[in-house]
Amino acid sequence: KNGNMWFGTKAGATRFNLQSGEFRNFTENDGLGGNHIYRIFKDSKGLLWIGALGGNLCMYDGNSFKKFDENDGLKQKFILCINEDKTGNIWFGCYGGGLFKYDGKTFTSYTTKQGLKTESPFSILVDNNNNIWIGDNRGIDKFDTKQNRFYHYGKAEGFLGVECNPNAACIDKQGCLWFGTIMGAVRFNPAEETPNPFPPLTKIYGLKIHLKDTLFPADAVFRYNENNLTFKFIGISLTNSDKIKYEYSLEGFDHGWIPAKAVQEATYTNLPAGDYTFRVRSYNNNGVCSEPASYMFKVKPPFWQTALFYVFMGLA
């Protein structure tokens, strides 16, 4: 904010005063979080955020350095990239540690458990709609801050750069995103992105008993020794069909829906006698859910568990 230029080096952070021509080097002895500086970012308040490899994240207000560590909620010591969104949150990409958001008070962690494709973000951009774009070694991830959800862009979505290079990313005056990759520079215009609003068509098309393909029984009734069932299903979508995910539930057995996965089979073993309804629904590449497909069936008890057998035993 004072017009100085800052350089990250393997021996600390160096400040160059353009007016005096003086260089000043800062190291851990001055309060810096580490000496191997990988990223320096100036936020909208003029504060400098300095990420080090093998050291602590720190913030410089022009007078002193403030370190952030596990006591503040940030355990990572390999900060690769830093950026700020439209609401003032600071985002950090950590090698092997995923993505972090700092709202001025607390750090929020995002990893593969929340939908991030890899644990090592290489670059971070913020578009005009306040979406967070993360370049990594598998393509690009977009974090929709309104939906609180990640979307991945790889070869199937048209990203042919394969792998992004660290901090080789910027946004131009037209709002286009640029990523430097191992296959050249890739430009993407978020305004031209067209979501897929059409839900898949979901069908239950196959059945296995004891892992062997068979036909659905005409009366939807299974004997007691036919209680190892596998249902095969499919969701049909004409856009990125390999991105379809499925949720399923067996009423009378499951407690709610099984979380969405890319698998197209559901296996249930040793089902007790009773009435069941198997339901499955699919999600397209934009998360639009289909109407569930269902199949009602019954598993008969063995003869020694029937009322007639109990009556006979009682008489005997």
Coordinates of C-alpha atoms in Angstrom, one line a residue:
K1 CA 0.0 0.0 0.0
N2 CA 3.1 2.3 0.3
G3 CA 4.2 1.6 -3.2
N4 CA 7.0 -0.8 -2.2
M5 CA 7.7 -4.0 -4.1
W6 CA 8.0 -7.3 -2.2
F7 CA 9.9 -10.4 -3.3
G8 CA 9.6 -13.9 -1.8
T9 CA 12.9 -15.7 -1.7
K10 CA 14.4 -18.8 -0.1
A11 CA 16.1 -16.5 2.4
G12 CA 13.1 -14.5 3.6
A13 CA 10.8 -11.7 2.3
T14 CA 12.6 -8.7 0.7
R15 CA 11.1 -5.2 0.4
F16 CA 12.3 -2.8 -2.2
N17 CA 11.6 0.9 -1.7
L18 CA 11.3 2.5 -5.2
Q19 CA 12.0 6.0 -4.0
S20 CA 15.1 5.3 -2.0
G21 CA 16.3 2.3 -4.0
E22 CA 16.9 0.5 -0.7
F23 CA 16.4 -3.2 -0.1
R24 CA 15.3 -4.6 3.3
N25 CA 15.3 -8.3 3.9
F26 CA 13.0 -9.8 6.6
T27 CA 13.6 -13.3 8.1
E28 CA 12.4 -15.4 11.0
N29 CA 14.5 -13.2 13.3
D30 CA 12.2 -10.3 12.4
G31 CA 9.0 -12.3 13.2
L32 CA 8.5 -13.8 9.7
G33 CA 6.7 -17.2 9.8
G34 CA 9.4 -18.9 7.7
N35 CA 12.4 -18.1 5.5
H36 CA 11.3 -20.0 2.3
I37 CA 8.6 -17.6 1.0
Y38 CA 6.3 -19.0 -1.6
R39 CA 3.5 -16.4 -1.9
I40 CA 3.0 -12.8 -0.9
F41 CA -0.5 -11.3 -1.2
K42 CA -1.9 -7.9 -0.5
D43 CA -5.6 -7.8 0.6
S44 CA -8.1 -5.0 0.2
K45 CA -7.1 -3.5 3.5
G46 CA -3.4 -3.2 2.4
L47 CA -2.3 -6.0 4.7
L48 CA 0.3 -8.4 3.4
W49 CA -0.2 -12.2 3.8
I50 CA 3.0 -14.2 3.5
G51 CA 3.0 -17.9 3.0
A52 CA 6.1 -20.0 3.7
L53 CA 7.1 -23.5 2.8
G54 CA 7.7 -25.3 6.1
G55 CA 6.8 -22.3 8.2
N56 CA 3.8 -20.4 9.6
L57 CA 1.4 -18.2 7.7
C58 CA 1.9 -14.6 8.8
M59 CA 0.4 -11.2 8.2
Y60 CA 2.3 -7.9 8.0
D61 CA 0.5 -4.7 8.8
G62 CA 3.4 -2.4 7.9
N63 CA 4.9 -2.5 11.4
S64 CA 5.0 -6.0 12.7
F65 CA 4.4 -9.6 11.7
K66 CA 1.6 -11.7 13.1
K67 CA 1.9 -15.5 12.9
F68 CA -1.0 -18.0 12.6
D69 CA -0.6 -21.6 13.8
E70 CA -2.6 -24.5 15.2
N71 CA -3.8 -22.4 18.1
D72 CA -5.6 -20.2 15.6
G73 CA -7.0 -23.2 13.7
L74 CA -4.4 -23.4 10.9
K75 CA -2.1 -26.5 11.3
Q76 CA -0.6 -26.3 7.8
K77 CA 2.9 -25.1 7.2
F78 CA 3.1 -25.3 3.4
I79 CA 1.1 -22.4 2.0
L80 CA 1.1 -22.4 -1.8
C81 CA -1.5 -19.8 -2.8
I82 CA -3.5 -16.9 -1.3
N83 CA -6.4 -14.8 -2.5
E84 CA -9.3 -12.7 -1.3
D85 CA -13.0 -13.0 -2.2
K86 CA -15.5 -10.2 -2.7
T87 CA -16.7 -10.2 0.9
G88 CA -13.2 -9.9 2.5
N89 CA -12.6 -13.6 3.3
I90 CA -8.9 -14.7 2.7
W91 CA -8.4 -18.1 1.0
F92 CA -5.3 -20.2 1.4
G93 CA -4.2 -23.3 -0.5
C94 CA -2.0 -25.6 1.5
Y95 CA 0.2 -28.4 0.1
G96 CA -1.4 -31.6 1.4
G97 CA -3.8 -29.7 3.6
G98 CA -6.6 -28.6 1.3
L99 CA -8.3 -25.2 1.2
F100 CA -8.8 -22.8 4.1
K101 CA -11.0 -19.7 4.5
Y102 CA -10.3 -17.0 7.0
D103 CA -13.1 -14.6 7.9
G104 CA -11.0 -12.4 10.2
K105 CA -11.8 -14.6 13.2
T106 CA -11.7 -18.3 12.4
F107 CA -10.3 -20.6 9.8
T108 CA -12.6 -23.0 7.9
S109 CA -11.1 -26.1 6.3
Y110 CA -12.2 -27.6 3.0
T111 CA -10.8 -31.0 1.9
T112 CA -11.7 -33.9 -0.3
K113 CA -14.4 -34.7 2.3
Q114 CA -16.3 -31.6 1.3
G115 CA -15.8 -32.2 -2.5
L116 CA -12.3 -30.7 -3.3
K117 CA -10.6 -32.9 -5.9
T118 CA -7.2 -32.9 -4.3
E119 CA -5.6 -31.8 -1.1
S120 CA -3.0 -29.5 -2.7
P121 CA -4.4 -26.4 -4.4
F122 CA -1.8 -24.7 -6.6
S123 CA -3.6 -21.4 -7.4
I124 CA -6.7 -19.5 -6.3
L125 CA -8.9 -17.1 -8.3
V126 CA -12.1 -15.3 -7.5
D127 CA -14.5 -14.5 -10.4
N128 CA -17.0 -11.6 -10.6
N129 CA -19.7 -13.8 -9.0
N130 CA -17.5 -14.5 -6.0
N131 CA -17.0 -18.1 -6.9
I132 CA -13.6 -19.5 -5.9
W133 CA -11.6 -21.2 -8.6
I134 CA -8.8 -23.6 -7.6
G135 CA -6.1 -24.9 -9.9
D136 CA -4.6 -28.2 -9.0
N137 CA -2.8 -31.2 -10.5
R138 CA -6.1 -32.7 -11.8
G139 CA -7.6 -29.7 -13.4
I140 CA -9.8 -26.9 -11.9
D141 CA -12.3 -26.9 -9.1
K142 CA -14.9 -24.3 -8.6
F143 CA -16.3 -23.6 -5.1
D144 CA -19.8 -22.0 -5.4
T145 CA -20.0 -19.8 -2.3
K146 CA -23.8 -19.6 -2.6
Q147 CA -24.4 -23.3 -2.8
N148 CA -21.4 -24.2 -0.6
R149 CA -20.5 -26.8 -3.1
F150 CA -17.5 -27.8 -5.3
Y151 CA -17.6 -28.5 -9.0
H152 CA -14.7 -30.1 -10.9
Y153 CA -13.6 -29.3 -14.4
G154 CA -11.3 -31.8 -16.1
K155 CA -10.9 -33.2 -19.6
A156 CA -14.6 -34.2 -19.9
E157 CA -15.6 -30.6 -19.3
G158 CA -13.1 -29.3 -21.8
F159 CA -10.1 -28.4 -19.6
L160 CA -7.2 -29.8 -21.6
G161 CA -4.4 -28.3 -19.5
V162 CA -4.1 -31.5 -17.5
E163 CA -2.2 -29.9 -14.5
C164 CA -2.1 -26.3 -13.3
N165 CA 1.2 -24.6 -12.4
P166 CA 1.5 -23.0 -8.9
N167 CA 0.2 -19.4 -8.8
A168 CA 0.1 -19.2 -12.6
A169 CA -3.5 -17.7 -12.7
C170 CA -5.2 -14.4 -13.2
I171 CA -8.5 -12.8 -14.2
D172 CA -8.6 -10.2 -17.0
K173 CA -10.8 -7.1 -17.5
Q174 CA -13.5 -9.1 -19.3
G175 CA -13.8 -11.5 -16.3
C176 CA -12.1 -14.4 -18.1
L177 CA -10.0 -16.7 -16.0
W178 CA -6.5 -17.6 -17.1
F179 CA -4.6 -20.7 -15.9
G180 CA -1.0 -21.5 -16.7
T181 CA -0.7 -25.3 -17.1
I182 CA 1.8 -27.9 -18.2
M183 CA 0.0 -27.9 -21.6
G184 CA 0.0 -24.1 -22.1
A185 CA -2.3 -21.3 -21.1
V186 CA -6.0 -22.0 -20.7
R187 CA -8.7 -19.3 -20.8
F188 CA -12.2 -19.8 -19.4
N189 CA -15.1 -17.4 -19.5
P190 CA -17.5 -18.1 -16.6
A191 CA -20.2 -16.0 -18.3
E192 CA -20.4 -18.6 -21.1
E193 CA -20.9 -21.6 -18.7
T194 CA -24.2 -23.2 -19.3
P195 CA -25.6 -25.4 -16.4
N196 CA -27.4 -28.6 -17.0
P197 CA -31.0 -28.1 -15.6
F198 CA -32.3 -31.5 -16.8
P199 CA -32.5 -34.3 -14.2
P200 CA -31.4 -37.8 -15.4
L201 CA -33.9 -40.5 -16.2
T202 CA -33.4 -43.2 -13.5
K203 CA -34.2 -46.9 -14.1
I204 CA -33.8 -50.1 -12.2
Y205 CA -32.9 -52.5 -14.9
G206 CA -31.3 -55.6 -13.4
L207 CA -31.3 -58.0 -10.5
K208 CA -28.8 -60.5 -9.0
I209 CA -29.5 -63.2 -6.5
H210 CA -26.3 -64.4 -4.7
L211 CA -24.3 -62.3 -7.2
K212 CA -25.7 -64.1 -10.2
D213 CA -27.8 -62.3 -12.8
T214 CA -31.5 -63.4 -12.9
L215 CA -34.9 -62.1 -13.8
F216 CA -37.3 -60.2 -11.6
P217 CA -39.9 -62.6 -10.2
A218 CA -43.3 -62.0 -11.7
D219 CA -45.0 -61.8 -8.2
A220 CA -42.1 -59.8 -6.7
V221 CA -41.7 -62.5 -4.0
F222 CA -38.4 -64.1 -3.0
R223 CA -37.9 -67.3 -1.0
Y224 CA -36.1 -67.2 2.3
N225 CA -32.9 -68.5 0.7
E226 CA -33.1 -65.8 -2.0
N227 CA -32.4 -63.0 0.4
N228 CA -29.0 -61.9 -1.0
L229 CA -30.1 -59.3 -3.5
T230 CA -28.2 -56.9 -5.8
F231 CA -30.1 -54.2 -7.7
K232 CA -28.6 -52.7 -10.8
F233 CA -29.7 -49.2 -11.9
I234 CA -28.7 -46.4 -14.3
G235 CA -29.2 -42.7 -14.7
I236 CA -29.5 -41.5 -18.3
S237 CA -28.2 -38.0 -19.1
L238 CA -26.9 -36.6 -22.3
T239 CA -24.4 -34.3 -20.6
N240 CA -21.3 -35.7 -18.8
S241 CA -23.0 -39.0 -18.1
D242 CA -19.8 -40.2 -16.3
K243 CA -20.5 -37.5 -13.6
I244 CA -23.8 -39.0 -12.6
K245 CA -24.1 -40.1 -8.9
Y246 CA -26.7 -42.2 -7.2
E247 CA -28.5 -42.3 -3.9
Y248 CA -30.5 -45.3 -2.8
S249 CA -32.5 -46.6 0.1
L250 CA -34.2 -49.8 1.1
E251 CA -37.4 -49.0 3.0
G252 CA -37.8 -51.5 5.8
F253 CA -34.0 -52.0 6.2
D254 CA -32.0 -48.7 5.7
H255 CA -32.4 -45.6 7.9
G256 CA -32.5 -42.9 5.2
W257 CA -30.7 -42.5 1.9
I258 CA -27.2 -43.9 1.3
P259 CA -25.0 -40.9 0.4
A260 CA -24.5 -40.2 -3.4
K261 CA -21.8 -42.3 -5.1
A262 CA -20.9 -43.2 -8.7
V263 CA -21.7 -46.9 -8.2
Q264 CA -24.6 -48.4 -10.2
E265 CA -25.3 -51.4 -7.9
A266 CA -26.7 -51.9 -4.4
T267 CA -26.3 -55.2 -2.6
Y268 CA -28.2 -56.4 0.4
T269 CA -27.3 -59.6 2.2
N270 CA -29.3 -61.8 4.6
L271 CA -32.5 -59.8 4.4
P272 CA -35.0 -60.9 7.0
A273 CA -38.5 -61.8 6.0
G274 CA -40.7 -58.8 5.3
D275 CA -42.0 -56.3 2.9
Y276 CA -39.5 -53.9 1.2
T277 CA -39.3 -51.0 -1.3
F278 CA -36.0 -50.3 -3.0
R279 CA -35.7 -46.7 -4.2
V280 CA -32.9 -45.0 -6.2
R281 CA -32.4 -41.5 -7.6
S282 CA -29.6 -40.0 -9.6
Y283 CA -27.9 -36.6 -9.8
N284 CA -26.6 -35.0 -13.0
N285 CA -23.2 -33.2 -13.3
N286 CA -24.8 -30.0 -11.8
G287 CA -26.4 -31.8 -8.9
V288 CA -30.0 -31.8 -10.3
C289 CA -31.9 -34.7 -8.8
S290 CA -34.2 -37.1 -10.6
E291 CA -37.5 -38.6 -9.5
P292 CA -36.7 -41.9 -7.7
A293 CA -37.3 -45.2 -9.3
S294 CA -38.7 -47.9 -7.0
Y295 CA -39.3 -51.6 -6.8
M296 CA -41.6 -53.2 -4.2
F297 CA -40.9 -56.8 -3.1
K298 CA -41.3 -59.4 -0.4
V299 CA -39.0 -61.9 1.2
K300 CA -40.9 -65.0 2.5
P301 CA -40.0 -66.5 5.8
P302 CA -38.8 -70.1 6.0
F303 CA -41.5 -72.7 6.8
W304 CA -40.3 -73.1 10.4
Q305 CA -41.0 -69.4 11.0
T306 CA -44.6 -69.4 9.6
A307 CA -47.8 -69.3 11.8
L308 CA -48.9 -72.7 10.4
F309 CA -45.7 -74.3 11.6
Y310 CA -46.1 -72.8 15.1
V311 CA -49.7 -74.1 15.2
F312 CA -48.6 -77.5 14.2
M313 CA -45.9 -77.6 16.8
G314 CA -48.3 -76.4 19.5
L315 CA -50.7 -79.2 18.6
A316 CA -47.9 -81.7 18.6

